[in-house]
């Protein structure tokens, strides 16, 4: 079983920055893709950014050039540096990871951390 724990959310003014962190607790699995998703009120959960174990990254168009994802494979942690934040970035941000358990791919989610961008 893999437990993901996020931290770093909060209230920030437009144009500000936040750094989200996600640590893995009690994991003996090697994680494949790790990433961040977000869900705003009344909207579906959407991909923000992902990073593979090899370091390949993928970003939503809406955050390209503003957000940077990074991971530490040895520690199974993933971070999201968010700059130039906009009110539309307000959402609950969820850490995500997947791992092979036998022949099946298991998906794991954190509990979420609130990010609010407002003046």
PDB file of C-alpha atoms in Angstrom:
ATOM      1  CA  UNK A   1       0.000   0.000   0.000  1.00  0.00           C
ATOM      2  CA  UNK A   2       1.185   3.498  -0.838  1.00  0.00           C
ATOM      3  CA  UNK A   3       0.161   6.588   1.119  1.00  0.00           C
ATOM      4  CA  UNK A   4       0.739  10.025  -0.396  1.00  0.00           C
ATOM      5  CA  UNK A   5       0.786  13.099   1.849  1.00  0.00           C
ATOM      6  CA  UNK A   6       0.647  16.602   0.388  1.00  0.00           C
ATOM      7  CA  UNK A   7       1.680  19.883   1.952  1.00  0.00           C
ATOM      8  CA  UNK A   8       2.324  23.470   0.938  1.00  0.00           C
ATOM      9  CA  UNK A   9      -1.108  24.744   0.002  1.00  0.00           C
ATOM     10  CA  UNK A  10      -2.509  28.030   1.210  1.00  0.00           C
ATOM     11  CA  UNK A  11      -3.733  31.492   0.309  1.00  0.00           C
ATOM     12  CA  UNK A  12      -1.654  33.624  -2.042  1.00  0.00           C
ATOM     13  CA  UNK A  13      -2.230  36.822  -3.977  1.00  0.00           C
ATOM     14  CA  UNK A  14      -2.356  36.824  -7.774  1.00  0.00           C
ATOM     15  CA  UNK A  15       1.150  36.799  -9.178  1.00  0.00           C
ATOM     16  CA  UNK A  16       2.507  35.035  -6.122  1.00  0.00           C
ATOM     17  CA  UNK A  17       4.155  31.654  -5.724  1.00  0.00           C
ATOM     18  CA  UNK A  18       3.593  28.445  -3.801  1.00  0.00           C
ATOM     19  CA  UNK A  19       5.458  25.166  -3.617  1.00  0.00           C
ATOM     20  CA  UNK A  20       3.552  21.927  -3.114  1.00  0.00           C
ATOM     21  CA  UNK A  21       5.256  18.814  -1.838  1.00  0.00           C
ATOM     22  CA  UNK A  22       4.130  15.205  -1.794  1.00  0.00           C
ATOM     23  CA  UNK A  23       5.885  12.562   0.255  1.00  0.00           C
ATOM     24  CA  UNK A  24       5.336   8.826   0.119  1.00  0.00           C
ATOM     25  CA  UNK A  25       4.716   6.993   3.345  1.00  0.00           C
ATOM     26  CA  UNK A  26       5.115   3.255   3.914  1.00  0.00           C
ATOM     27  CA  UNK A  27       5.905   2.469   0.309  1.00  0.00           C
ATOM     28  CA  UNK A  28       8.015  -0.446  -0.797  1.00  0.00           C
ATOM     29  CA  UNK A  29       6.934  -0.050  -4.383  1.00  0.00           C
ATOM     30  CA  UNK A  30       8.836   1.639  -7.158  1.00  0.00           C
ATOM     31  CA  UNK A  31       6.594   4.393  -8.444  1.00  0.00           C
ATOM     32  CA  UNK A  32       6.233   5.014 -12.175  1.00  0.00           C
ATOM     33  CA  UNK A  33       4.505   8.252 -13.038  1.00  0.00           C
ATOM     34  CA  UNK A  34       3.971  10.811 -10.295  1.00  0.00           C
ATOM     35  CA  UNK A  35       2.006  13.965 -10.737  1.00  0.00           C
ATOM     36  CA  UNK A  36      -0.402  16.625  -9.635  1.00  0.00           C
ATOM     37  CA  UNK A  37      -4.062  17.038 -10.473  1.00  0.00           C
ATOM     38  CA  UNK A  38      -6.496  19.706  -9.338  1.00  0.00           C
ATOM     39  CA  UNK A  39     -10.212  20.095  -8.887  1.00  0.00           C
ATOM     40  CA  UNK A  40     -11.973  23.425  -8.681  1.00  0.00           C
ATOM     41  CA  UNK A  41     -15.507  23.733  -7.253  1.00  0.00           C
ATOM     42  CA  UNK A  42     -18.077  22.473  -9.728  1.00  0.00           C
ATOM     43  CA  UNK A  43     -15.439  21.186 -12.127  1.00  0.00           C
ATOM     44  CA  UNK A  44     -13.909  17.830 -12.928  1.00  0.00           C
ATOM     45  CA  UNK A  45     -10.484  16.872 -11.689  1.00  0.00           C
ATOM     46  CA  UNK A  46      -7.857  17.789 -14.261  1.00  0.00           C
ATOM     47  CA  UNK A  47      -4.221  17.023 -14.884  1.00  0.00           C
ATOM     48  CA  UNK A  48      -1.749  19.730 -13.895  1.00  0.00           C
ATOM     49  CA  UNK A  49       1.626  18.071 -14.443  1.00  0.00           C
ATOM     50  CA  UNK A  50       3.251  14.639 -14.412  1.00  0.00           C
ATOM     51  CA  UNK A  51       6.786  13.336 -14.334  1.00  0.00           C
ATOM     52  CA  UNK A  52       8.013   9.836 -15.117  1.00  0.00           C
ATOM     53  CA  UNK A  53      10.699   7.985 -13.218  1.00  0.00           C
ATOM     54  CA  UNK A  54      12.997   8.871 -16.103  1.00  0.00           C
ATOM     55  CA  UNK A  55      12.318  12.574 -15.689  1.00  0.00           C
ATOM     56  CA  UNK A  56      10.014  13.180 -18.641  1.00  0.00           C
ATOM     57  CA  UNK A  57       7.478  15.864 -17.810  1.00  0.00           C
ATOM     58  CA  UNK A  58       4.047  16.771 -19.107  1.00  0.00           C
ATOM     59  CA  UNK A  59       2.094  19.938 -18.322  1.00  0.00           C
ATOM     60  CA  UNK A  60      -1.406  21.206 -18.891  1.00  0.00           C
ATOM     61  CA  UNK A  61      -1.383  24.074 -21.368  1.00  0.00           C
ATOM     62  CA  UNK A  62      -2.828  26.383 -18.750  1.00  0.00           C
ATOM     63  CA  UNK A  63       0.235  26.046 -16.485  1.00  0.00           C
ATOM     64  CA  UNK A  64       3.086  25.758 -18.978  1.00  0.00           C
ATOM     65  CA  UNK A  65       5.803  28.283 -18.279  1.00  0.00           C
ATOM     66  CA  UNK A  66       4.462  28.970 -14.780  1.00  0.00           C
ATOM     67  CA  UNK A  67       4.584  25.615 -12.974  1.00  0.00           C
ATOM     68  CA  UNK A  68       7.527  23.240 -12.628  1.00  0.00           C
ATOM     69  CA  UNK A  69       7.272  19.638 -11.468  1.00  0.00           C
ATOM     70  CA  UNK A  70      10.218  17.748 -10.010  1.00  0.00           C
ATOM     71  CA  UNK A  71      10.749  14.448  -8.242  1.00  0.00           C
ATOM     72  CA  UNK A  72      13.282  12.595  -6.146  1.00  0.00           C
ATOM     73  CA  UNK A  73      13.223   8.950  -7.163  1.00  0.00           C
ATOM     74  CA  UNK A  74      15.254   7.817  -4.177  1.00  0.00           C
ATOM     75  CA  UNK A  75      12.752   9.342  -1.764  1.00  0.00           C
ATOM     76  CA  UNK A  76       9.625   8.871  -3.919  1.00  0.00           C
ATOM     77  CA  UNK A  77       8.690  12.509  -3.508  1.00  0.00           C
ATOM     78  CA  UNK A  78       7.290  14.961  -6.023  1.00  0.00           C
ATOM     79  CA  UNK A  79       7.096  18.744  -5.857  1.00  0.00           C
ATOM     80  CA  UNK A  80       5.221  21.403  -7.780  1.00  0.00           C
ATOM     81  CA  UNK A  81       6.636  24.911  -7.929  1.00  0.00           C
ATOM     82  CA  UNK A  82       3.847  27.288  -8.891  1.00  0.00           C
ATOM     83  CA  UNK A  83       4.734  30.808  -9.996  1.00  0.00           C
ATOM     84  CA  UNK A  84       2.691  33.675 -11.412  1.00  0.00           C
ATOM     85  CA  UNK A  85      -0.422  32.240  -9.839  1.00  0.00           C
ATOM     86  CA  UNK A  86      -3.808  33.294 -11.141  1.00  0.00           C
ATOM     87  CA  UNK A  87      -7.255  33.208  -9.520  1.00  0.00           C
ATOM     88  CA  UNK A  88      -8.201  30.421 -11.921  1.00  0.00           C
ATOM     89  CA  UNK A  89      -5.502  28.252 -10.332  1.00  0.00           C
ATOM     90  CA  UNK A  90      -7.652  28.079  -7.200  1.00  0.00           C
ATOM     91  CA  UNK A  91      -8.474  24.434  -6.540  1.00  0.00           C
ATOM     92  CA  UNK A  92      -7.746  21.445  -4.368  1.00  0.00           C
ATOM     93  CA  UNK A  93      -4.485  19.950  -5.596  1.00  0.00           C
ATOM     94  CA  UNK A  94      -4.003  16.187  -5.416  1.00  0.00           C
ATOM     95  CA  UNK A  95      -0.803  14.192  -5.595  1.00  0.00           C
ATOM     96  CA  UNK A  96      -1.002  11.101  -7.768  1.00  0.00           C
ATOM     97  CA  UNK A  97       1.242   8.118  -8.390  1.00  0.00           C
ATOM     98  CA  UNK A  98       1.060   4.735 -10.033  1.00  0.00           C
ATOM     99  CA  UNK A  99       2.977   1.526  -9.529  1.00  0.00           C
ATOM    100  CA  UNK A 100       2.953  -2.008 -10.857  1.00  0.00           C
ATOM    101  CA  UNK A 101       1.620  -4.487  -8.329  1.00  0.00           C
ATOM    102  CA  UNK A 102       2.212  -7.815  -9.972  1.00  0.00           C
ATOM    103  CA  UNK A 103       0.745  -7.461 -13.441  1.00  0.00           C
ATOM    104  CA  UNK A 104      -1.710  -4.749 -12.485  1.00  0.00           C
ATOM    105  CA  UNK A 105      -1.187  -0.999 -12.354  1.00  0.00           C
ATOM    106  CA  UNK A 106      -2.313   0.524  -9.087  1.00  0.00           C
ATOM    107  CA  UNK A 107      -3.256   4.206  -8.810  1.00  0.00           C
ATOM    108  CA  UNK A 108      -2.769   6.181  -5.612  1.00  0.00           C
ATOM    109  CA  UNK A 109      -4.060   9.585  -4.521  1.00  0.00           C
ATOM    110  CA  UNK A 110      -3.240  11.953  -1.711  1.00  0.00           C
ATOM    111  CA  UNK A 111      -5.911  13.625   0.397  1.00  0.00           C
ATOM    112  CA  UNK A 112      -5.519  16.976  -1.349  1.00  0.00           C
ATOM    113  CA  UNK A 113      -4.304  20.413  -0.363  1.00  0.00           C
ATOM    114  CA  UNK A 114      -6.198  23.648  -0.938  1.00  0.00           C
ATOM    115  CA  UNK A 115      -4.659  26.404  -3.042  1.00  0.00           C
ATOM    116  CA  UNK A 116      -6.502  29.718  -3.090  1.00  0.00           C
ATOM    117  CA  UNK A 117      -5.359  32.606  -5.258  1.00  0.00           C
ATOM    118  CA  UNK A 118      -7.129  35.787  -4.278  1.00  0.00           C
ATOM    119  CA  UNK A 119      -6.464  39.414  -3.481  1.00  0.00           C
TER     120      UNK A 119
END
